[in-house]
């Protein structure tokens, strides 16, 4: 019997799509901080004589020269970060403020009007927006204001969708650190909104996905993940049966972003039938 | 900082290992194996703990006759099997951990990778646990079939057979996926 060759190896004859899927599987690794965080949980389930308390634990490790003391310390940070962001995820999904238990490091999230034309994260409160105000736990984030939802704006043409980073030409922020933090915050909020839409689409509810994407469009008129949003919208249009609109937007997308990682897939939709 | 020896140590030749050391050395292996055997992301933490709790409990009985990875893998198989069964009964929704990327480029790539891995998981879910184990160890971990035979405790011929069947199922699923995407596009086009 001849020895089999890995599909990912050169010359295996695997299709590109097979390679992409397998590569994603091969790249899988635990999230940062998981090793220490899981050890902390495990230690709590082991007898004290076997598992020293995390802060007193130190193990020489071939996997991590820092030992578990460092891992646990970083893990606690990781856990805190994970909880914070997970809290944000829940917040975004539930659209309801979390219960108390706010940490000192919090991010105030208040409804705000559309942003200034230039790349900016600081938005002021709009009078016609519900006055809900809540906070997201966020580790290592300085208290500041950012946006959850902006008032509806004119639906933009797909040709005009504000796509990936549009920093060029914008005025340099006075506080670079503040701007970077705000940008990271918007990234996370945008990604959450896209994940909600993607989940709806995968569940077979294209109409809900489109509604969520429209909502995201209103909330982030100057998106950081514009390409992702548009690609997902086109996919949702296909699934909902609006093929003509999907094709039109796909054509606009691939014309404007021929090198985008989404363009290969969208060209199949854009192709005339 | 040096630790005092754990009450339970594992004798592997001249080497003596404690639960802490085994964890530090093999956490990554255990986590990846569990995930690739179908343990959901939200269950991975508990499943890893379950594995190492068994390791701790069975340490005194382990004589070191086989590689520690073989032993760990067999525990992972049992834990994953149980987790899969319970998850199936509960019809759990998939959970995604927070995104790690902080730049748009990285985030785009991370989102795409997640989507691809989710699709791979859906395909692998169609395989039996035994086929899935062989397929992922060979195609994703890069183990040789001889090593896999030892890891899963099956004859080499059985490993070859499981790999062949799993590959056929994988390739068929990828083909179906592509056909489905084309069909979606054509069907929507016809209905306009």
Coordinates of C-alpha atoms in Angstrom, one line a residue:
Chain A
X1 CA 0.0 0.0 0.0
X2 CA 1.4 3.4 -0.9
X3 CA 1.8 5.9 1.8
X4 CA -0.9 8.6 1.6
X5 CA 0.2 12.2 1.2
X6 CA -1.3 15.0 3.1
X7 CA -3.8 17.0 1.1
X8 CA -2.1 20.2 2.1
X9 CA 1.3 19.0 0.8
X10 CA 2.6 20.3 -2.5
X11 CA 1.4 18.2 -5.5
X12 CA -1.3 16.4 -3.6
X13 CA -3.9 17.4 -6.2
X14 CA -6.2 18.9 -3.6
X15 CA -8.6 21.5 -4.8
X16 CA -8.0 25.1 -3.7
X17 CA -11.2 25.1 -1.6
X18 CA -10.1 21.9 0.1
X19 CA -6.8 23.5 0.9
X20 CA -8.4 26.6 2.3
X21 CA -10.6 24.6 4.6
X22 CA -7.8 22.4 5.8
X23 CA -5.5 25.3 6.3
X24 CA -8.1 26.9 8.5
X25 CA -8.2 23.7 10.5
X26 CA -4.5 23.4 10.7
X27 CA -4.1 26.9 12.0
X28 CA -6.4 26.3 14.9
X29 CA -4.8 27.2 18.3
X30 CA -6.1 28.1 21.7
X31 CA -6.9 31.8 22.2
X32 CA -4.4 33.9 24.1
X33 CA -4.5 33.3 27.8
X34 CA -6.5 30.1 27.5
X35 CA -3.7 27.9 28.9
X36 CA -3.4 29.9 32.1
X37 CA -7.1 30.5 32.5
X38 CA -8.0 26.8 32.1
X39 CA -5.2 25.9 34.6
X40 CA -6.7 28.3 37.1
X41 CA -10.0 26.5 36.7
X42 CA -8.3 23.1 36.8
X43 CA -6.3 24.0 39.9
X44 CA -9.6 24.9 41.7
X45 CA -10.8 21.3 41.0
X46 CA -7.6 19.6 42.2
X47 CA -6.7 18.9 45.8
X48 CA -4.6 21.8 47.2
X49 CA -1.7 19.5 47.8
X50 CA -1.6 18.7 44.1
X51 CA -2.3 22.0 42.6
X52 CA -0.6 24.9 44.3
X53 CA -2.5 28.2 44.3
X54 CA -1.9 30.0 41.0
X55 CA 0.0 32.8 42.5
X56 CA 2.5 30.4 44.0
X57 CA 2.7 28.0 41.1
X58 CA 5.8 27.9 39.0
X59 CA 6.6 25.1 36.7
X60 CA 9.5 24.8 34.4
X61 CA 8.0 24.0 31.0
X62 CA 9.3 23.1 27.7
X63 CA 6.2 24.6 26.2
X64 CA 6.5 27.9 28.0
X65 CA 9.7 28.9 29.6
X66 CA 7.9 31.5 31.7
X67 CA 6.2 28.7 33.7
X68 CA 2.7 28.7 35.0
X69 CA 3.2 31.6 37.3
X70 CA 3.5 34.0 34.4
X71 CA 0.8 32.0 32.5
X72 CA -1.7 32.3 35.3
X73 CA -1.0 36.0 35.8
X74 CA -1.4 36.7 32.1
X75 CA -4.4 34.3 32.1
X76 CA -6.1 36.3 34.7
X77 CA -5.8 39.3 32.5
X78 CA -7.0 37.2 29.6
X79 CA -10.0 36.0 31.6
X80 CA -10.8 39.5 32.5
X81 CA -10.5 40.6 28.9
X82 CA -12.5 37.7 27.7
X83 CA -15.3 38.4 30.2
X84 CA -15.2 42.1 29.3
X85 CA -15.5 41.5 25.6
X86 CA -17.9 38.7 26.1
X87 CA -19.9 41.1 28.2
X88 CA -19.8 43.4 25.2
X89 CA -21.0 40.6 23.0
X90 CA -23.9 39.9 25.2
X91 CA -24.7 43.5 25.4
X92 CA -24.7 43.9 21.7
X93 CA -26.9 40.8 21.2
X94 CA -29.4 41.5 23.9
X95 CA -29.6 45.2 23.4
X96 CA -30.0 45.6 27.1
X97 CA -27.7 47.0 29.7
X98 CA -25.9 44.4 31.8
X99 CA -26.5 44.2 35.5
X100 CA -24.3 46.2 37.8
X101 CA -20.9 44.7 38.6
X102 CA -19.0 47.3 36.6
X103 CA -15.3 47.3 36.8
X104 CA -13.2 50.4 37.3
X105 CA -12.0 50.2 33.7
X106 CA -15.2 50.7 31.8
X107 CA -16.2 52.2 28.5
X108 CA -19.2 54.4 28.4
X109 CA -21.3 53.7 25.4
X110 CA -23.8 56.4 24.5
X111 CA -26.0 56.9 21.5
X112 CA -24.6 59.5 19.2
X113 CA -25.2 61.3 16.0
X114 CA -23.3 60.7 12.7
X115 CA -19.6 61.2 12.9
X116 CA -17.7 64.1 11.5
X117 CA -16.6 63.6 7.9
X118 CA -13.1 62.8 8.7
X119 CA -12.1 59.6 10.4
X120 CA -13.2 60.1 14.0
X121 CA -14.5 58.3 16.9
X122 CA -15.7 61.0 19.1
X123 CA -19.4 61.6 18.5
X124 CA -21.8 63.9 20.3
X125 CA -25.2 62.9 21.5
X126 CA -28.1 63.3 19.1
X127 CA -31.3 64.7 20.5
X128 CA -33.5 62.3 18.6
X129 CA -31.8 59.2 19.9
X130 CA -33.1 57.2 22.8
X131 CA -31.3 58.3 25.9
X132 CA -30.2 54.8 26.9
X133 CA -26.8 54.8 28.4
X134 CA -24.9 51.8 29.5
X135 CA -21.4 50.6 30.0
X136 CA -19.4 47.8 28.7
X137 CA -16.7 46.2 30.8
X138 CA -13.5 46.5 29.0
X139 CA -10.1 45.6 30.4
X140 CA -7.3 48.1 29.8
X141 CA -9.5 50.6 28.3
X142 CA -9.7 54.2 29.5
X143 CA -13.1 55.6 30.2
X144 CA -14.4 57.4 27.1
X145 CA -17.4 57.9 25.0
X146 CA -18.1 56.0 21.8
X147 CA -21.1 55.1 19.8
X148 CA -23.7 52.4 19.7
X149 CA -26.1 53.6 17.1
X150 CA -26.3 56.7 15.0
X151 CA -29.5 58.1 13.6
X152 CA -30.5 56.6 10.3
X153 CA -28.8 58.2 7.4
X154 CA -29.5 58.1 3.7
X155 CA -28.9 54.6 2.4
X156 CA -25.7 54.7 0.6
X157 CA -25.2 53.4 -2.9
X158 CA -23.0 50.3 -3.0
X159 CA -20.6 52.3 -5.1
X160 CA -20.2 54.7 -2.3
X161 CA -19.9 52.3 0.5
X162 CA -17.1 53.4 2.7
X163 CA -14.9 50.4 2.7
X164 CA -11.8 49.4 4.6
X165 CA -9.6 51.8 6.4
X166 CA -10.0 55.3 5.2
X167 CA -7.5 57.0 7.4
X168 CA -5.7 58.7 4.6
X169 CA -6.5 62.4 4.4
X170 CA -8.0 62.5 7.9
X171 CA -6.6 64.9 10.4
X172 CA -4.2 63.4 12.8
X173 CA -5.9 62.8 16.1
X174 CA -4.8 64.9 19.0
X175 CA -4.7 61.9 21.2
X176 CA -3.4 59.0 19.2
X177 CA -3.9 56.6 22.0
X178 CA -7.5 57.7 22.4
X179 CA -8.1 57.4 18.7
X180 CA -6.6 53.9 18.5
X181 CA -8.7 52.8 21.4
X182 CA -11.8 54.2 19.8
X183 CA -11.0 52.5 16.5
X184 CA -10.5 49.2 18.3
X185 CA -13.9 49.7 20.0
X186 CA -15.6 50.4 16.7
X187 CA -14.0 47.3 15.2
X188 CA -15.3 45.1 17.9
X189 CA -18.8 46.6 17.8
X190 CA -18.9 46.4 14.0
X191 CA -17.6 42.8 14.0
X192 CA -20.3 41.9 16.5
X193 CA -23.0 43.4 14.3
X194 CA -21.7 41.4 11.3
X195 CA -21.6 38.2 13.3
X196 CA -25.2 38.6 14.2
X197 CA -26.1 39.1 10.6
X198 CA -23.9 36.1 9.6
X199 CA -25.5 33.9 12.2
X200 CA -29.0 34.9 10.9
X201 CA -27.9 34.1 7.3
X202 CA -26.4 30.7 8.3
X203 CA -29.6 30.0 10.1
X204 CA -31.4 30.5 6.8
X205 CA -33.0 33.8 7.7
X206 CA -31.7 36.1 4.9
X207 CA -34.4 38.7 5.5
X208 CA -33.3 39.1 9.1
X209 CA -29.7 39.2 8.0
X210 CA -30.5 42.0 5.6
X211 CA -32.3 43.9 8.3
X212 CA -29.4 43.6 10.6
X213 CA -27.0 44.7 7.9
X214 CA -29.1 47.8 7.3
X215 CA -29.0 48.5 11.0
X216 CA -25.2 48.1 10.9
X217 CA -25.1 50.5 8.0
X218 CA -27.0 53.1 10.0
X219 CA -24.9 52.5 13.1
X220 CA -21.6 52.7 11.2
X221 CA -21.9 55.1 8.3
X222 CA -18.1 55.2 8.1
X223 CA -17.4 51.5 8.6
X224 CA -14.1 49.9 9.1
X225 CA -15.4 46.5 8.0
X226 CA -17.2 47.9 5.0
X227 CA -16.1 45.3 2.6
X228 CA -17.2 42.5 4.9
X229 CA -20.5 44.1 5.4
X230 CA -21.1 44.6 1.7
X231 CA -20.0 41.1 0.8
X232 CA -22.3 39.7 3.5
X233 CA -25.2 41.9 2.2
X234 CA -24.6 40.6 -1.3
X235 CA -24.7 37.0 0.0
X236 CA -27.9 37.8 1.9
X237 CA -29.5 39.2 -1.3
X238 CA -28.6 36.0 -3.2
X239 CA -30.1 33.9 -0.5
X240 CA -33.2 36.1 -0.3
X241 CA -33.7 35.7 -4.1
X242 CA -32.9 39.2 -5.1
X243 CA -30.4 38.1 -7.6
X244 CA -30.5 41.1 -9.8
X245 CA -29.7 43.5 -7.0
X246 CA -27.0 41.0 -5.7
X247 CA -25.4 40.9 -9.2
X248 CA -25.4 44.6 -9.5
X249 CA -23.8 45.2 -6.2
X250 CA -21.3 42.3 -6.7
X251 CA -20.3 43.9 -10.0
X252 CA -19.8 47.2 -8.3
X253 CA -17.8 45.6 -5.6
X254 CA -15.4 43.7 -7.8
X255 CA -14.9 46.7 -10.0
X256 CA -13.9 48.8 -7.0
X257 CA -12.0 46.2 -5.1
X258 CA -10.6 43.7 -7.6
X259 CA -7.9 42.6 -5.1
X260 CA -10.3 42.0 -2.2
X261 CA -10.3 38.6 -0.7
X262 CA -14.1 38.6 -1.2
X263 CA -13.9 39.4 -4.9
X264 CA -13.1 35.9 -6.1
X265 CA -16.4 34.7 -4.6
X266 CA -18.4 37.7 -5.7
X267 CA -17.2 37.4 -9.3
X268 CA -19.3 34.3 -9.6
X269 CA -22.3 36.3 -8.5
X270 CA -21.4 39.2 -10.7
X271 CA -21.0 37.1 -13.8
X272 CA -23.8 37.7 -16.3
X273 CA -26.2 34.8 -16.8
Chain B
X1 CA 10.4 29.2 41.0
X2 CA 11.0 25.5 41.7
X3 CA 8.1 23.5 42.9
X4 CA 8.2 20.9 45.5
X5 CA 7.4 17.5 43.9
X6 CA 3.7 16.8 43.4
X7 CA 2.3 13.9 45.4
X8 CA 1.5 12.3 42.1
X9 CA 4.3 12.0 39.6
X10 CA 4.5 10.1 36.3
X11 CA 7.5 7.8 35.8
X12 CA 8.7 7.9 32.3
X13 CA 12.0 6.3 32.3
X14 CA 14.3 8.5 34.2
X15 CA 11.9 11.4 33.9
X16 CA 9.4 12.2 36.6
X17 CA 6.5 14.3 35.6
X18 CA 3.9 16.0 37.7
X19 CA 0.4 17.1 36.6
X20 CA 1.6 20.7 36.4
X21 CA 4.4 19.7 34.0
X22 CA 2.2 17.4 31.9
X23 CA -0.3 20.3 31.6
X24 CA 2.4 22.8 30.7
X25 CA 3.9 20.5 28.1
X26 CA 0.7 19.1 26.5
X27 CA -2.0 21.7 27.0
X28 CA -1.8 22.8 23.3
X29 CA -1.9 19.2 22.1
X30 CA -5.0 18.4 24.2
X31 CA -6.8 21.6 23.3
X32 CA -6.3 21.1 19.6
X33 CA -7.2 17.4 19.7
X34 CA -10.4 18.1 21.6
X35 CA -11.5 20.9 19.2
X36 CA -10.7 18.9 16.2
X37 CA -12.6 16.0 17.6
X38 CA -15.7 18.2 17.7
X39 CA -15.7 19.7 21.1
X40 CA -17.3 23.1 20.7
X41 CA -15.4 26.2 21.5
X42 CA -17.5 27.0 24.6
X43 CA -16.9 23.5 25.9
X44 CA -13.2 23.4 25.3
X45 CA -12.2 24.9 28.6
X46 CA -14.2 22.3 30.6
X47 CA -13.2 19.5 28.4
X48 CA -9.5 20.3 28.8
X49 CA -10.0 20.3 32.6
X50 CA -11.8 17.0 32.4
X51 CA -8.9 15.5 30.5
X52 CA -6.3 16.6 33.0
X53 CA -8.5 15.6 36.0
X54 CA -8.4 12.1 34.6
X55 CA -4.7 12.4 34.1
X56 CA -4.3 13.4 37.7
X57 CA -6.5 10.6 38.9
X58 CA -4.8 7.9 36.8
X59 CA -1.3 9.1 37.2
X60 CA -0.4 6.4 39.8
X61 CA -1.7 3.7 37.4
X62 CA 0.2 4.9 34.4
X63 CA 3.3 2.9 33.9
X64 CA 4.7 4.7 31.0
X65 CA 4.5 1.7 28.7
X66 CA 3.1 3.9 25.9
X67 CA 3.9 7.5 24.9
X68 CA 2.2 10.1 27.1
X69 CA 0.6 11.6 24.0
X70 CA -1.0 8.2 23.2
X71 CA -2.4 8.1 26.7
X72 CA -3.6 11.7 26.5
X73 CA -5.2 11.1 23.2
X74 CA -7.2 8.1 24.4
X75 CA -8.5 10.3 27.3
X76 CA -9.3 13.1 24.8
X77 CA -11.3 10.6 22.7
X78 CA -13.4 9.5 25.6
X79 CA -14.0 13.1 26.8
X80 CA -14.8 14.3 23.2
X81 CA -17.2 11.4 22.7
X82 CA -19.1 12.3 25.8
X83 CA -19.1 16.0 25.0
X84 CA -20.3 15.4 21.5
X85 CA -23.1 13.2 22.8
X86 CA -24.3 15.8 25.3
X87 CA -23.9 18.7 22.9
X88 CA -26.0 16.8 20.4
X89 CA -28.7 16.2 22.9
X90 CA -28.7 19.8 24.0
X91 CA -28.7 21.2 20.4
X92 CA -26.3 23.8 21.5
X93 CA -25.7 26.9 19.6
X94 CA -22.2 27.6 18.5
X95 CA -20.4 30.3 20.5
X96 CA -17.6 32.4 19.2
X97 CA -14.9 33.7 21.5
X98 CA -14.1 37.4 21.2
X99 CA -12.2 38.4 18.1
X100 CA -8.5 38.9 18.8
X101 CA -7.5 41.1 15.9
X102 CA -7.2 44.8 16.4
X103 CA -6.4 45.9 12.9
X104 CA -8.8 45.8 10.0
X105 CA -6.5 43.6 7.9
X106 CA -6.0 41.1 10.7
X107 CA -9.7 41.2 11.5
X108 CA -10.7 40.4 8.0
X109 CA -8.4 37.5 8.0
X110 CA -9.6 36.3 11.4
X111 CA -13.2 36.5 10.3
X112 CA -12.5 34.6 7.2
X113 CA -10.5 31.9 9.1
X114 CA -13.3 31.5 11.5
X115 CA -15.9 31.1 8.8
X116 CA -13.7 28.5 7.0
X117 CA -13.1 26.6 10.2
X118 CA -16.8 26.6 11.0
X119 CA -17.4 25.2 7.6
X120 CA -14.7 22.6 8.1
X121 CA -16.4 21.7 11.4
X122 CA -19.7 21.2 9.7
X123 CA -18.1 18.8 7.3
X124 CA -16.1 16.9 10.0
X125 CA -19.3 16.6 12.0
X126 CA -20.5 14.2 9.3
X127 CA -17.7 11.8 10.1
X128 CA -17.6 9.1 12.8
X129 CA -15.4 10.1 15.7
X130 CA -12.9 7.4 14.7
X131 CA -12.7 8.6 11.1
X132 CA -12.5 12.2 12.3
X133 CA -9.6 11.4 14.6
X134 CA -7.5 9.8 11.9
X135 CA -8.4 12.5 9.4
X136 CA -7.5 15.4 11.6
X137 CA -4.4 13.8 13.0
X138 CA -3.1 13.1 9.5
X139 CA -4.3 16.1 7.6
X140 CA -4.2 18.8 10.2
X141 CA -1.6 17.6 12.8
X142 CA 0.6 16.0 10.2
X143 CA 1.2 12.8 12.0
X144 CA 2.4 9.7 10.2
X145 CA 0.0 6.9 9.8
X146 CA 2.2 4.6 11.9
X147 CA 2.1 7.1 14.8
X148 CA -1.7 7.5 14.4
X149 CA -2.1 3.8 14.6
X150 CA -0.4 3.9 18.0
X151 CA -2.3 7.0 19.1
X152 CA -5.7 5.6 18.3
X153 CA -4.8 2.0 19.2
X154 CA -5.8 0.5 15.8
X155 CA -3.9 -1.6 13.2
X156 CA -2.2 0.4 10.5
X157 CA -4.5 -1.0 7.8
X158 CA -7.5 0.3 9.8
X159 CA -5.9 3.7 9.9
X160 CA -5.4 3.7 6.1
X161 CA -9.0 2.6 5.7
X162 CA -10.4 5.3 8.0
X163 CA -8.3 7.9 6.3
X164 CA -9.5 6.9 2.8
X165 CA -13.2 6.9 3.9
X166 CA -12.8 10.2 5.7
X167 CA -11.1 11.8 2.7
X168 CA -13.8 10.6 0.4
X169 CA -16.4 12.1 2.6
X170 CA -14.5 15.4 3.0
X171 CA -14.0 15.8 -0.7
X172 CA -17.6 14.9 -1.4
X173 CA -18.8 17.5 1.1
X174 CA -16.6 20.2 -0.4
X175 CA -18.0 19.3 -3.8
X176 CA -21.6 19.5 -2.4
X177 CA -20.8 22.8 -0.9
X178 CA -19.7 24.2 -4.2
X179 CA -22.6 22.8 -6.0
X180 CA -25.0 24.3 -3.3
X181 CA -23.4 27.8 -3.7
X182 CA -23.8 27.6 -7.5
X183 CA -27.4 26.4 -7.1
X184 CA -28.2 29.3 -4.8
X185 CA -26.9 31.7 -7.3
X186 CA -28.7 30.1 -10.3
X187 CA -31.9 29.5 -8.4
X188 CA -32.1 33.1 -7.3
X189 CA -31.3 34.2 -10.9
X190 CA -34.1 32.2 -12.4
X191 CA -36.6 33.4 -9.9
X192 CA -35.9 37.1 -10.8

